[in-house]
Amino acid sequence: MLWALTNNSYDGDDFLAFDDATMQWVAPVDQALPTKWKWDRVQILNQYTKGYLEKECVDWVSKFMVYGDKEFSPPKIYVFANKAKTAGNVHLTCMATGFYPKDVIIHIKKNGVHLTDKDGVQSSVVIPNDDDAYQIRKSVEIQEADTSNYKCYVLHGTLLKPIVGKWGKVF
């Protein structure tokens, strides 16, 4: 089976395709030949691509087929700060709600750096709302005097680019 990678295009035409039977790249336009030759030599890339297209991609398509007639909804995000129990600290919270399907990614970043649970980020699980949509929260406790730039990034299949929320000086 030949898999066209249409997001790799040149002047509106397919740029590269992958033939999973031969595990080789196919260049339908001359401008793609240098990339084809380079990628064909990277065997691990070809094995990964074959596995992705035959397993993960099929899993995603199957997953979305289950959604059937349900309407896809982008998340709405809310960022807010509350006083923490520890004196001099605040909780920064990012909540995404109203989205469907339930697969969503939320990151809190400090000065552009992704914070993790090792940085104190706490996350709820994705839970259903009353309207068949979903919600999730992430939060981090910081010192009230912290003047760093904190932002919340929400990625969802209905979005072309992440939604970004920024906490103002609301403490």
Coordinates of C-alpha atoms in Angstrom, one line a residue:
M1 CA 0.0 0.0 0.0
L2 CA 1.3 3.5 -0.8
W3 CA 0.8 6.1 1.9
A4 CA 0.8 9.7 0.7
L5 CA 2.0 12.2 3.1
T6 CA 0.0 15.1 1.9
N7 CA 1.2 17.4 4.6
N8 CA 4.5 17.3 2.8
S9 CA 3.5 19.1 -0.3
Y10 CA 5.2 21.3 -3.0
D11 CA 3.1 23.8 -4.9
G12 CA -0.1 22.1 -3.8
D13 CA 1.0 18.6 -5.0
D14 CA 2.2 15.6 -2.9
F15 CA 5.9 16.0 -2.1
L16 CA 6.7 12.5 -0.7
A17 CA 4.8 9.3 -0.2
F18 CA 5.9 6.1 1.6
D19 CA 5.5 2.6 0.1
D20 CA 5.2 0.3 3.1
A21 CA 5.7 -2.8 1.0
T22 CA 9.2 -1.8 -0.1
M23 CA 9.8 0.6 2.9
Q24 CA 11.0 3.2 0.5
W25 CA 10.0 6.8 -0.1
V26 CA 8.4 7.8 -3.4
A27 CA 9.1 11.2 -4.9
P28 CA 6.3 12.3 -7.2
V29 CA 8.1 15.6 -8.0
D30 CA 11.7 16.2 -8.8
Q31 CA 12.1 18.6 -6.0
A32 CA 11.6 15.7 -3.5
L33 CA 14.4 13.5 -4.9
P34 CA 17.1 14.8 -2.5
T35 CA 14.9 14.2 0.5
K36 CA 13.9 10.8 -0.8
W37 CA 17.5 9.7 -1.2
K38 CA 18.4 11.0 2.2
W39 CA 15.4 9.4 4.0
D40 CA 15.8 6.1 2.1
R41 CA 19.2 5.7 3.7
V42 CA 17.8 6.1 7.3
Q43 CA 16.5 2.5 7.9
I44 CA 15.2 3.3 11.4
L45 CA 13.1 6.1 10.0
N46 CA 11.6 3.8 7.4
Q47 CA 10.8 1.2 10.0
Y48 CA 9.3 3.8 12.3
T49 CA 7.2 5.2 9.4
K50 CA 6.0 1.7 8.4
G51 CA 5.0 1.0 12.0
Y52 CA 3.3 4.3 12.5
L53 CA 1.3 4.0 9.3
E54 CA 0.2 0.4 9.9
K55 CA -0.4 0.6 13.7
E56 CA -0.7 4.0 15.3
C57 CA -2.3 5.8 12.3
V58 CA -4.9 2.9 12.0
D59 CA -5.5 3.1 15.7
W60 CA -6.2 6.8 15.5
V61 CA -8.6 6.4 12.5
S62 CA -10.4 3.6 14.3
K63 CA -10.7 5.7 17.4
F64 CA -12.2 8.7 15.5
M65 CA -14.6 6.4 13.7
V66 CA -16.0 5.5 17.1
Y67 CA -17.0 9.1 17.7
G68 CA -19.5 8.7 14.9
D69 CA -22.0 11.6 14.7
K70 CA -20.9 13.3 17.9
E71 CA -19.9 16.9 17.3
F72 CA -16.3 17.8 17.9
S73 CA -15.8 20.8 20.2
P74 CA -12.7 22.8 20.9
P75 CA -11.7 23.5 24.5
K76 CA -12.4 26.7 26.3
I77 CA -9.6 27.6 28.7
Y78 CA -9.6 29.5 32.0
V79 CA -6.5 30.6 33.8
F80 CA -6.8 31.8 37.4
A81 CA -4.8 32.3 40.6
N82 CA -5.8 31.6 44.1
K83 CA -4.0 32.1 47.4
A84 CA -2.3 28.9 48.6
K85 CA -2.4 27.5 52.1
T86 CA 1.3 28.2 52.4
A87 CA 1.8 31.9 53.3
G88 CA 3.3 33.9 50.4
N89 CA 2.3 31.4 47.8
V90 CA -0.4 31.2 45.1
H91 CA -1.8 28.4 43.0
L92 CA -1.9 29.0 39.2
T93 CA -4.6 26.9 37.7
C94 CA -5.4 26.2 34.0
M95 CA -8.7 24.6 33.2
A96 CA -9.8 23.3 29.8
T97 CA -13.4 22.5 29.5
G98 CA -16.2 21.8 26.9
F99 CA -14.0 19.8 24.5
Y100 CA -14.7 16.7 22.6
P101 CA -13.1 14.2 22.0
K102 CA -11.4 13.8 25.3
D103 CA -7.8 13.6 24.1
V104 CA -6.2 16.8 25.1
I105 CA -2.7 18.0 26.2
I106 CA -2.1 20.8 28.7
H107 CA 1.3 22.3 29.5
I108 CA 2.2 25.0 32.0
K109 CA 5.3 26.8 31.0
K110 CA 7.5 29.1 33.0
N111 CA 9.5 31.5 30.9
G112 CA 8.9 29.2 27.9
V113 CA 10.1 26.0 29.7
H114 CA 7.6 23.2 30.1
L115 CA 7.0 22.4 33.8
T116 CA 6.4 18.8 35.0
D117 CA 5.3 17.1 38.1
K118 CA 8.9 17.4 39.4
D119 CA 8.3 21.2 39.3
G120 CA 5.1 20.7 41.4
V121 CA 2.6 20.6 38.6
Q122 CA -0.5 18.8 39.6
S123 CA -3.1 17.5 37.2
S124 CA -6.6 16.1 37.4
V125 CA -7.7 13.3 35.1
V126 CA -9.9 14.2 32.1
I127 CA -13.5 14.0 33.5
P128 CA -16.8 14.2 31.7
N129 CA -19.1 17.3 31.9
D130 CA -22.8 17.0 32.0
D131 CA -23.0 17.7 28.2
D132 CA -20.9 14.8 26.9
A133 CA -17.9 17.1 26.7
Y134 CA -14.8 16.9 29.0
Q135 CA -12.7 19.0 31.3
I136 CA -9.2 18.8 32.9
R137 CA -7.2 21.1 35.2
K138 CA -3.5 21.6 35.8
S139 CA -2.0 23.8 38.5
V140 CA 1.3 24.7 40.1
E141 CA 2.1 26.5 43.4
I142 CA 4.5 29.4 43.1
Q143 CA 5.8 32.1 45.4
E144 CA 3.6 35.3 45.2
A145 CA 6.8 37.3 44.6
D146 CA 7.7 35.3 41.5
T147 CA 7.8 37.6 38.5
S148 CA 8.3 34.8 35.9
N149 CA 6.2 34.6 32.8
Y150 CA 3.7 31.7 33.2
K151 CA 1.5 30.5 30.4
C152 CA -0.9 27.6 29.8
Y153 CA -0.8 25.8 26.5
V154 CA -3.8 23.6 25.4
L155 CA -3.6 21.3 22.4
H156 CA -6.6 19.5 21.0
G157 CA -7.5 17.8 17.7
T158 CA -10.0 20.5 16.9
L159 CA -7.4 23.2 17.0
L160 CA -5.0 24.3 14.3
K161 CA -2.6 25.8 16.9
P162 CA -2.5 25.7 20.7
I163 CA -4.7 28.0 22.8
V164 CA -2.4 30.0 25.1
G165 CA -3.6 31.5 28.3
K166 CA -1.4 33.9 30.4
W167 CA -1.7 34.7 34.0
G168 CA -1.7 38.4 34.7
K169 CA -0.6 40.0 38.0
V170 CA -3.8 39.1 39.8
F171 CA -2.4 37.9 43.1

